[in-house]
CSV table of C-alpha atoms and ligand atoms in Angstrom, one decimal:
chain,number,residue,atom,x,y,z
K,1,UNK,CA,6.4,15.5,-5.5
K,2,UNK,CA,7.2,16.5,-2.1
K,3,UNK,CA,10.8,15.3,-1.1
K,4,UNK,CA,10.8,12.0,-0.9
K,5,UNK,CA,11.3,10.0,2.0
K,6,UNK,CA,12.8,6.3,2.1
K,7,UNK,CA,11.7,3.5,4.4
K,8,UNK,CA,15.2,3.9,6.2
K,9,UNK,CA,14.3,7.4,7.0
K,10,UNK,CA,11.2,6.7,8.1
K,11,UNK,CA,12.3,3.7,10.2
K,12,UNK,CA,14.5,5.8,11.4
K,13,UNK,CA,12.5,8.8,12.4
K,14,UNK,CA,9.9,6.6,14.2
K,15,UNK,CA,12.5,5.0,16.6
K,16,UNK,CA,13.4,9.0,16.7
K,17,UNK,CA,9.7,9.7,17.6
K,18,UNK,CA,8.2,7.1,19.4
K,19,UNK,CA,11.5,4.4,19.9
K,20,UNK,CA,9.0,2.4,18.7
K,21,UNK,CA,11.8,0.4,16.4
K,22,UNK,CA,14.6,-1.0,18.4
K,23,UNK,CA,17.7,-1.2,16.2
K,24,UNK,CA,17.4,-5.0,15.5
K,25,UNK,CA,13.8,-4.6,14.7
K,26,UNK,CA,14.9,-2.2,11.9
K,27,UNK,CA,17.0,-4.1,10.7
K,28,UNK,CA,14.9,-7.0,10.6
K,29,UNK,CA,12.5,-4.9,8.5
K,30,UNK,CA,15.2,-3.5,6.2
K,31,UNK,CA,16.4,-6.7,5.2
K,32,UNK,CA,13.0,-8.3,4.4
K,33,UNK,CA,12.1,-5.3,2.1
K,34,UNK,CA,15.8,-6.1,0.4
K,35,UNK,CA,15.1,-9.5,-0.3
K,36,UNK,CA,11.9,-8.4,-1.3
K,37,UNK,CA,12.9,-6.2,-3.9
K,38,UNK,CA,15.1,-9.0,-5.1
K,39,UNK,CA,11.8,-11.7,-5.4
K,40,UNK,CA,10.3,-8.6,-7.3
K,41,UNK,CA,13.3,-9.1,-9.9
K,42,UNK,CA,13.0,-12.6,-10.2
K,43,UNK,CA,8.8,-12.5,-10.6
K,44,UNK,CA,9.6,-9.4,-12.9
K,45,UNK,CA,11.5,-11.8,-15.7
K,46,UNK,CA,8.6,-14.3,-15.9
K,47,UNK,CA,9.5,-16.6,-18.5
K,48,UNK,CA,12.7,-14.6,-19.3
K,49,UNK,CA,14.2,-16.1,-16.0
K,50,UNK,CA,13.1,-19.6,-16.5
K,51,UNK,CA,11.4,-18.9,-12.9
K,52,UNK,CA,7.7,-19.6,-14.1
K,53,UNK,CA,6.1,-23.4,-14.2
K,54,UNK,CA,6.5,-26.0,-11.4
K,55,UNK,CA,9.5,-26.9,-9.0
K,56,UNK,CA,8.7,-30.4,-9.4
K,57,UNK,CA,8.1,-30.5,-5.4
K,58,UNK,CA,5.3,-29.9,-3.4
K,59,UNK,CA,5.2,-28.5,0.2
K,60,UNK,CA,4.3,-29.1,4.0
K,61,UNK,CA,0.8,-28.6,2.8
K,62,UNK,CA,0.9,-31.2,0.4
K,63,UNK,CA,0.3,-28.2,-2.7
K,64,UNK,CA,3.0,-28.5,-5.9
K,65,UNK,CA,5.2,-26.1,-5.3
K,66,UNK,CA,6.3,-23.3,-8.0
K,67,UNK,CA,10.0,-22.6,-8.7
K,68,UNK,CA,8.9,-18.6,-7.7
K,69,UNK,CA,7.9,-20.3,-4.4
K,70,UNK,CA,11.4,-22.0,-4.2
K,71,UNK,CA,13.1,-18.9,-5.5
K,72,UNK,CA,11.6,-16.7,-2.7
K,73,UNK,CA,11.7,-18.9,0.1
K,74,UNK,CA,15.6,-19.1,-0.3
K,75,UNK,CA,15.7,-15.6,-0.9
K,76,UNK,CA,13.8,-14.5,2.6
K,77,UNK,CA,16.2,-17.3,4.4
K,78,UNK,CA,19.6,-16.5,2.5
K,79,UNK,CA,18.7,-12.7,3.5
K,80,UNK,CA,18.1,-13.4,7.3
K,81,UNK,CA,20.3,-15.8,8.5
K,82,UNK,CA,23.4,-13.8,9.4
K,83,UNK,CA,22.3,-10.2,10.4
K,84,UNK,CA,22.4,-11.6,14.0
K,85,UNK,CA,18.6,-10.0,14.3
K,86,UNK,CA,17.1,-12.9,14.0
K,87,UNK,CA,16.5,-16.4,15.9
K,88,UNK,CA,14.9,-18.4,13.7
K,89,UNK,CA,12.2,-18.2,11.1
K,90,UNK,CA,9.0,-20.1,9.7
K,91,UNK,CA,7.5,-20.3,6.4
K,92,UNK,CA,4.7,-22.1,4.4
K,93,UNK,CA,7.2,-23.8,2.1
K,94,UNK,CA,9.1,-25.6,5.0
K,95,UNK,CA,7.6,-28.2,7.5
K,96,UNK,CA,9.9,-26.9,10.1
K,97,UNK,CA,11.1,-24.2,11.7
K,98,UNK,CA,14.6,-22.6,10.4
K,99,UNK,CA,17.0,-22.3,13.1
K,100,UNK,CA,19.7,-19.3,12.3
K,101,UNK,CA,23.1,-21.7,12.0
K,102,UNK,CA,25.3,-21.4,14.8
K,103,UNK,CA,28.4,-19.5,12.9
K,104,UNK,CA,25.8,-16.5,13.1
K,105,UNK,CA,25.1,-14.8,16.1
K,106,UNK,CA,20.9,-15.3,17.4
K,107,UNK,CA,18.9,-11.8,17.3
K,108,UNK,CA,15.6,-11.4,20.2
K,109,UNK,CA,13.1,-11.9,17.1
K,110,UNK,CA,11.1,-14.5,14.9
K,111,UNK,CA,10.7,-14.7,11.1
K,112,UNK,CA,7.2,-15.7,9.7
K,113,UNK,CA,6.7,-16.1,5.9
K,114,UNK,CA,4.4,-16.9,3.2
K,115,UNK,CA,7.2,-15.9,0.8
K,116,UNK,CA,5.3,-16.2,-2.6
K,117,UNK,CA,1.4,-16.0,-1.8
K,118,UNK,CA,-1.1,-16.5,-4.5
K,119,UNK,CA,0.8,-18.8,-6.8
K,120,UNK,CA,-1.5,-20.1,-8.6
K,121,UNK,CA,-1.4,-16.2,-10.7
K,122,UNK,CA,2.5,-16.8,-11.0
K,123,UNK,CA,1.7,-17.8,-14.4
K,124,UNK,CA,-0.7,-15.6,-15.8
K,125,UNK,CA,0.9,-12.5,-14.2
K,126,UNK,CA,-1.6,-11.6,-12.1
K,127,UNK,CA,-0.6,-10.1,-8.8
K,128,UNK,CA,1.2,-11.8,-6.4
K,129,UNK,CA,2.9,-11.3,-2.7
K,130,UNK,CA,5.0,-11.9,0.1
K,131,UNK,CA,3.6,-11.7,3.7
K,132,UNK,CA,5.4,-11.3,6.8
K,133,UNK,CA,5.1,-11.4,10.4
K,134,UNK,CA,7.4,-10.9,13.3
K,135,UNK,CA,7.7,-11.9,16.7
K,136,UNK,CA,9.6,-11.7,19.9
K,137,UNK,CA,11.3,-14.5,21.0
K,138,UNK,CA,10.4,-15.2,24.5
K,139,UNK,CA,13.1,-16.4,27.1
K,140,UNK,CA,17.1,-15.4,26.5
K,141,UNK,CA,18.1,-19.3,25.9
K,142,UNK,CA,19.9,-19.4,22.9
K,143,UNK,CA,17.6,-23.1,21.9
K,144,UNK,CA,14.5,-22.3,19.9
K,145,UNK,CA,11.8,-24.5,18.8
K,146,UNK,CA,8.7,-24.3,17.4
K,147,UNK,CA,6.7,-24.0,20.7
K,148,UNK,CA,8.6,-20.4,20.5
K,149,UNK,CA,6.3,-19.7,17.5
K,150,UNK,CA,3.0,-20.3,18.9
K,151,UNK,CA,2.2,-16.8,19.7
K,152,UNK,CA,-1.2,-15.1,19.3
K,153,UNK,CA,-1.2,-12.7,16.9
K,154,UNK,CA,-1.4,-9.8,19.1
K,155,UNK,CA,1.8,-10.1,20.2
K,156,UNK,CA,3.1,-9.3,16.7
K,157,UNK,CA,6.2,-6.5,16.9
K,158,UNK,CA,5.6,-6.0,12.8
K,159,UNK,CA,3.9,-7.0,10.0
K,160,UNK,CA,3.9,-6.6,6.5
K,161,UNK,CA,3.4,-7.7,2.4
K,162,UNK,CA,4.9,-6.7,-0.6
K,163,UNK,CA,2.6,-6.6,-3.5
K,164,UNK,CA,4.5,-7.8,-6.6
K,165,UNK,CA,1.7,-6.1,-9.0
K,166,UNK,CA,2.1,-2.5,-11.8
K,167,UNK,CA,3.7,-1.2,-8.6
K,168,UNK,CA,5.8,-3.2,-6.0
K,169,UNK,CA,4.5,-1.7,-3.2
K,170,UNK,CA,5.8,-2.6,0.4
K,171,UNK,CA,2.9,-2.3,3.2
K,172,UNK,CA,4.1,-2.4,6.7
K,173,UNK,CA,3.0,-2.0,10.6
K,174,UNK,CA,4.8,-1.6,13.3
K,175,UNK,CA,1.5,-1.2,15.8
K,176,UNK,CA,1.6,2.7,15.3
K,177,UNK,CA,-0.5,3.0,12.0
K,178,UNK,CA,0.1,1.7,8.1
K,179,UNK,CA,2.8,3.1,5.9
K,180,UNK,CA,2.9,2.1,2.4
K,181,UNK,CA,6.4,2.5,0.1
K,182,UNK,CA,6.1,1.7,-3.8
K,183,UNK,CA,10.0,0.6,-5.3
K,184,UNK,CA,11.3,3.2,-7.1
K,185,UNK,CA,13.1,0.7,-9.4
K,186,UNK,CA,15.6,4.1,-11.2
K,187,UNK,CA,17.1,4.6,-7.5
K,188,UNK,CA,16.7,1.0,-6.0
K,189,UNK,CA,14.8,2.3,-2.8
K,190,UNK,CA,11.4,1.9,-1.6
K,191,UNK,CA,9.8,5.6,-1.0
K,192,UNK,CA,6.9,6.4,1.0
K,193,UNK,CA,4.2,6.9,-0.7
K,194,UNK,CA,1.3,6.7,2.1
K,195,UNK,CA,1.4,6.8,6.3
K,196,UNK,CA,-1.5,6.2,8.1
K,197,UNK,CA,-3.3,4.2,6.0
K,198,UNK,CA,-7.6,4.3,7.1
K,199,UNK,CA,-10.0,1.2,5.9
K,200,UNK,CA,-13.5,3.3,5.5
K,201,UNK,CA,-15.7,1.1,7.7
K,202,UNK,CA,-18.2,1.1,4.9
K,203,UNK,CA,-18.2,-0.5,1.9
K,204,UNK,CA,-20.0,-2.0,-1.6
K,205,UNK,CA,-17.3,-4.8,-2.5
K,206,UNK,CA,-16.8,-8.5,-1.2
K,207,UNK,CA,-14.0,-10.7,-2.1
K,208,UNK,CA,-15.3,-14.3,-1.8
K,209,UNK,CA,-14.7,-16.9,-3.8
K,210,UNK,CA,-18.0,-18.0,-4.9
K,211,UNK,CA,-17.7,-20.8,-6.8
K,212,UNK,CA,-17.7,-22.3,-3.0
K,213,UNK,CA,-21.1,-20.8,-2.4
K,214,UNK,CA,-22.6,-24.7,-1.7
K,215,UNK,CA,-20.3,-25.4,0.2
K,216,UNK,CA,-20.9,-22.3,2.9
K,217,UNK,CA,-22.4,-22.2,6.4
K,218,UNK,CA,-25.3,-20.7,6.8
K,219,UNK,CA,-24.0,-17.3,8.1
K,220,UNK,CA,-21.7,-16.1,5.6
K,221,UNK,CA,-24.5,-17.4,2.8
K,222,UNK,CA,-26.9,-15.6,4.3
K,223,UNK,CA,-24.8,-12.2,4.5
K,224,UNK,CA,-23.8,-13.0,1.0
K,225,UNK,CA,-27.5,-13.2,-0.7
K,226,UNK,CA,-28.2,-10.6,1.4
K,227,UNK,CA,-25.3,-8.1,-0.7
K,228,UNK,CA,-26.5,-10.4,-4.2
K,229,UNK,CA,-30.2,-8.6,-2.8
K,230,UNK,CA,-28.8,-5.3,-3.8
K,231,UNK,CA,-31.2,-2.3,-3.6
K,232,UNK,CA,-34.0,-4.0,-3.3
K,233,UNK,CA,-32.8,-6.6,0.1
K,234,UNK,CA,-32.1,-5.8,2.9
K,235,UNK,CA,-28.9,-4.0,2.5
K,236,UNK,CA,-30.5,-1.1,0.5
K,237,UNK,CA,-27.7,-0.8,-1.4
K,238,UNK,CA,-26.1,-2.6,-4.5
K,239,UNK,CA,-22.7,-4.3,-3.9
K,240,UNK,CA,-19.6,-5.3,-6.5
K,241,UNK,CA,-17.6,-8.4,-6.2
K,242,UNK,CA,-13.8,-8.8,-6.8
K,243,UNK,CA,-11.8,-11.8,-6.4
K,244,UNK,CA,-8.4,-12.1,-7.5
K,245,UNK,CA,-7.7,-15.1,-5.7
K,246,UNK,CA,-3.8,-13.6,-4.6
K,247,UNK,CA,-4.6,-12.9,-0.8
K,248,UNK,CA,-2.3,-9.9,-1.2
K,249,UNK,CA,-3.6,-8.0,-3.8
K,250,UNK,CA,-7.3,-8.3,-2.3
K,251,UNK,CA,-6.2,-7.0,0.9
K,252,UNK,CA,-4.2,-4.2,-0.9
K,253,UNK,CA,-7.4,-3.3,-2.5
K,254,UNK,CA,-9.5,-2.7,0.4
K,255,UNK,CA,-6.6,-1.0,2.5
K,256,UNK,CA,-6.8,1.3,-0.6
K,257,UNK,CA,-10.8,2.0,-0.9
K,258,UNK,CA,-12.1,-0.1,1.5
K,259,UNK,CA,-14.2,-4.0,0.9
K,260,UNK,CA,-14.8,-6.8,3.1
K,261,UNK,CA,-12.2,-10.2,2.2
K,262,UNK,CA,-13.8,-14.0,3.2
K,263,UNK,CA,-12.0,-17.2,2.8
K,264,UNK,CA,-14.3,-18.7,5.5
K,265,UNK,CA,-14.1,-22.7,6.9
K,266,UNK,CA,-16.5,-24.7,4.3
K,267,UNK,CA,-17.9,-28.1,4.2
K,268,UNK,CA,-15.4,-29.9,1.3
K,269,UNK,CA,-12.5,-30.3,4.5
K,270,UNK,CA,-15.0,-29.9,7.0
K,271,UNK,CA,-12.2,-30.9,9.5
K,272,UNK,CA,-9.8,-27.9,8.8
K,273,UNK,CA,-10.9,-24.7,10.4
K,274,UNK,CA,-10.1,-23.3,6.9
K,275,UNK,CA,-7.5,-22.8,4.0
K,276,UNK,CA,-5.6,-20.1,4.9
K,277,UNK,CA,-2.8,-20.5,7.3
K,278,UNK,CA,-3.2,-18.7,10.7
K,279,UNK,CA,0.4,-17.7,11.5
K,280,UNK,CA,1.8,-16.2,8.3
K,281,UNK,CA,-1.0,-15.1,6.4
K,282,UNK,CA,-4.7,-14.3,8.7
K,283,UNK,CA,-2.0,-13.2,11.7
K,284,UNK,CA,-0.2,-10.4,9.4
K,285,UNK,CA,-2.9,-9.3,7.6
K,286,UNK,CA,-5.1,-8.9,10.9
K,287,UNK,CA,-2.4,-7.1,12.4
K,288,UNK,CA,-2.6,-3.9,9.4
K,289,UNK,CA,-5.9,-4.4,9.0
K,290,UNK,CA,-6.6,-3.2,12.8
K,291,UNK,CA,-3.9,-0.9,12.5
K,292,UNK,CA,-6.2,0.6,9.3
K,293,UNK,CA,-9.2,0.7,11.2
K,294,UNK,CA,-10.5,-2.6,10.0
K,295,UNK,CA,-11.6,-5.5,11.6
K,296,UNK,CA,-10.4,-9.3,11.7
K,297,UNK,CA,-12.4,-12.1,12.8
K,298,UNK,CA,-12.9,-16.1,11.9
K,299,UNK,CA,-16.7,-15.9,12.5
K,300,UNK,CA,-16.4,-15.9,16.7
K,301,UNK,CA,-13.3,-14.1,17.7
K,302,UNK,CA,-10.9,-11.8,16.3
K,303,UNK,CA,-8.3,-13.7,14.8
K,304,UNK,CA,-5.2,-12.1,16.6
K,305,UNK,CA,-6.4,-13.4,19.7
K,306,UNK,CA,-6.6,-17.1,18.8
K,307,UNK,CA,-3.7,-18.9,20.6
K,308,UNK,CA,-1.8,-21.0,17.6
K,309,UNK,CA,-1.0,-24.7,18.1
K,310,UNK,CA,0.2,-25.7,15.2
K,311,UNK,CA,2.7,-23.7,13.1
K,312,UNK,CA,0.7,-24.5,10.2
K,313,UNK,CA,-2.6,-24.5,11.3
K,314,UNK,CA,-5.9,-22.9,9.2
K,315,UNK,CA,-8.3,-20.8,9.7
K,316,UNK,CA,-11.1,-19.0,8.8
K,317,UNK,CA,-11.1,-15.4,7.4
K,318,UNK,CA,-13.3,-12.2,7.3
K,319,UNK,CA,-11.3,-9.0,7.2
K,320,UNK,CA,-11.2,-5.2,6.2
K,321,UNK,CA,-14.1,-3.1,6.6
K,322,UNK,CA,-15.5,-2.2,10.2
K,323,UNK,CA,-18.7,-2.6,9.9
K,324,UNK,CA,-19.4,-5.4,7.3
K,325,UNK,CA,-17.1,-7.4,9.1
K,326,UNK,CA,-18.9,-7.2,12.3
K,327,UNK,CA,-22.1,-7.4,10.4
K,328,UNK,CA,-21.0,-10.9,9.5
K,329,UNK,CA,-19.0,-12.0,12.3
K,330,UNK,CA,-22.6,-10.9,14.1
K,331,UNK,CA,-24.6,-14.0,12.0
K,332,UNK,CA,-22.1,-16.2,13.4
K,333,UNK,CA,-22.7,-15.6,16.8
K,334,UNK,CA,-26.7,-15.4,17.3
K,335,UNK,CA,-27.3,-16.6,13.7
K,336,UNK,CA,-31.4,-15.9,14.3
K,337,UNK,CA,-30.5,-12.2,15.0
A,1,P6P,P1,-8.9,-20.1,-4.3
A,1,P6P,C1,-3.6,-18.3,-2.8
A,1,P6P,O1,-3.3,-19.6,-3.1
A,1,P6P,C2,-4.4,-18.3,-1.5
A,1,P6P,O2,-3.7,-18.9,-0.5
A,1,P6P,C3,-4.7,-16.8,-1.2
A,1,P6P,O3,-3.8,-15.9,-1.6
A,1,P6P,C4,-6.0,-16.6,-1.9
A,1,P6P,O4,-6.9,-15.6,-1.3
A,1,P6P,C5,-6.7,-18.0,-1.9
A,1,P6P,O5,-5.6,-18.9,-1.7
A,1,P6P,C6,-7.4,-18.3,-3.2
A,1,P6P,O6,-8.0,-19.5,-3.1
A,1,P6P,O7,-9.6,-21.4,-3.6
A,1,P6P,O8,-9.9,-19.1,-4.6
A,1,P6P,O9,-8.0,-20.5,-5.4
């Protein structure tokens, strides 16, 4: 294998190239894929590490909350409080925002987190993640409050998952491309192991969960019979299905060969835009989708320019290959078309 190059290096050779990375900014990112490596520990021990089962507590969004959820949510706080990169950070697990204590210096940037996503696989080790975004704290006053947070998600400065699967894998963006770096567990350091990730624009696989299929609108129904049709439908062609139902490792999937991923709004809460959360899970994943090529909408508009009002808010979710993706999005808008 060609020598190998770390995620420091490259860090480090992008602020070369492009000062695309100010210094706090690689930190930030340096520190994240630490504590990620040390959640991949911890998920690694299962029921060695008394770390599977329930924490006996449920979150902001009312769902039970794992002890790995616990685990990693202090891990990505402990981690970030005190590199003075930092202002303040967000995360599924906490109804509030975390402000960085005042015996540690504020850095210019803002901490988004779903630190454990797809825990319902925790315990029956299937794949699992952590998703991250990053954003610029607007205004030098040292006070920060949620309002600071509600940022579309093309103002991103970075986002990224780790995939806590046969590999850990760390996927990242900056805005100039997709690198991906798999742990190399005998040194202890993430290597790269792909740069400029592409999405093909075409593609044979949806993700959907389709045990929902009653409870669709009519648009994403009708693109989905309309793959079922196969050869012989419109289409012309024959489509697979996957669903792991870990966010992460679906989206890994089609950065890696491609696929179109739909958690779209349904009728059961017809009065939440959808079940995944805009700011820390559709935001990030939008932003490496685009920056693979991909696409990101919620049925009208591409999800990184929907201007957040709640930190928590939902949303609905069609991502990963160009064309399908607009293909869909495209029933939404003139659904006689
Ligand atoms: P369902 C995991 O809980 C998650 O938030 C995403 O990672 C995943 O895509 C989705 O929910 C799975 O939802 O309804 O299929 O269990």
């Amino acid at each position: 294998m060609a020598s190998s190059i770390s995620l420091t290096r490259y860090l480090v050779e992008k602020q070369r190239q492009h000062g695309h990375i100010p210094a706090q900014l690689r930190l930030l990112i340096e520190v994240v894929a630490r504590a990620c490596k040390r959640i991949s520990i911890s998920v690694n021990k299962g029921a060695l590490g008394d770390v599977l089962g329930t924490a006996g507590s449920e979150n902001v969004q009312g769902e039970v909350q794992k002890k790995l959820d616990v685990i990693s949510n202090e891990v990505l706080i402990e981690a970030n409080e005190w590199g003075g990169h930092l202002a303040a950070m967000a995360s599924e697990e906490m109804d509030s925002i975390h402000v960085v204590p005042h015996r540690y210096p504020q850095g210019e940037y803002l901490l988004l987190f779903d630190p454990l996503d797809g825990s319902s696989n925790i315990d029956v080790n299937v794949s699992i993640g952590t998703i991250f975004s990053v954003l610029r704290k607007v205004g030098h006053s040292r006070g920060v409050s949620e309002e600071d947070f509600l940022q579309p998600g093309k103002q991103q400065a970075a986002a990224g998952y780790c995939i806590y699967g046969p590999q850990t894998t760390l996927v990242l963006t900056v805005g100039d491309g997709v690198a991906m770096f798999t742990l190399d567990r005998e040194q202890g350091s993430w290597t790269l192991i792909q740069e400029d990730v592409q999405i093909p624009h075409d593609t044979k696989e949806f993700a959907i969960n389709m045990s929902n299929v009653r409870h669709w609108a009519p648009p994403v129904k009708r693109y989905i019979d309309e793959c079922l049709a196969g050869k012989e439908g419109p289409r012309g062609k024959d489509f697979n299905m996957r669903w792991v139902a870990s966010m992460v490792a679906d989206v890994h999937r089609i950065l890696t060969r491609g696929g179109i991923f739909m958690y779209p709004w349904d009728k059961r809460e017809p009065d939440k835009a959808g079940k995944l959360r805009l700011m820390y899970e559709a935001n990030p994943m939008a932003f490496i989708v685009e920056q693979a090529g991909g696409m990101a909408t919620n049925g009208q508009q591409r999800i990184m320019d929907i201007q957040p009002e709640k930190l928590h808010q939902r949303v609905s979710v069609m991502l990963g290959s160009k064309n399908e993706v607009e293909r869909v999005t495209g029933y939404h808008q003139s659904p006689t078309a």
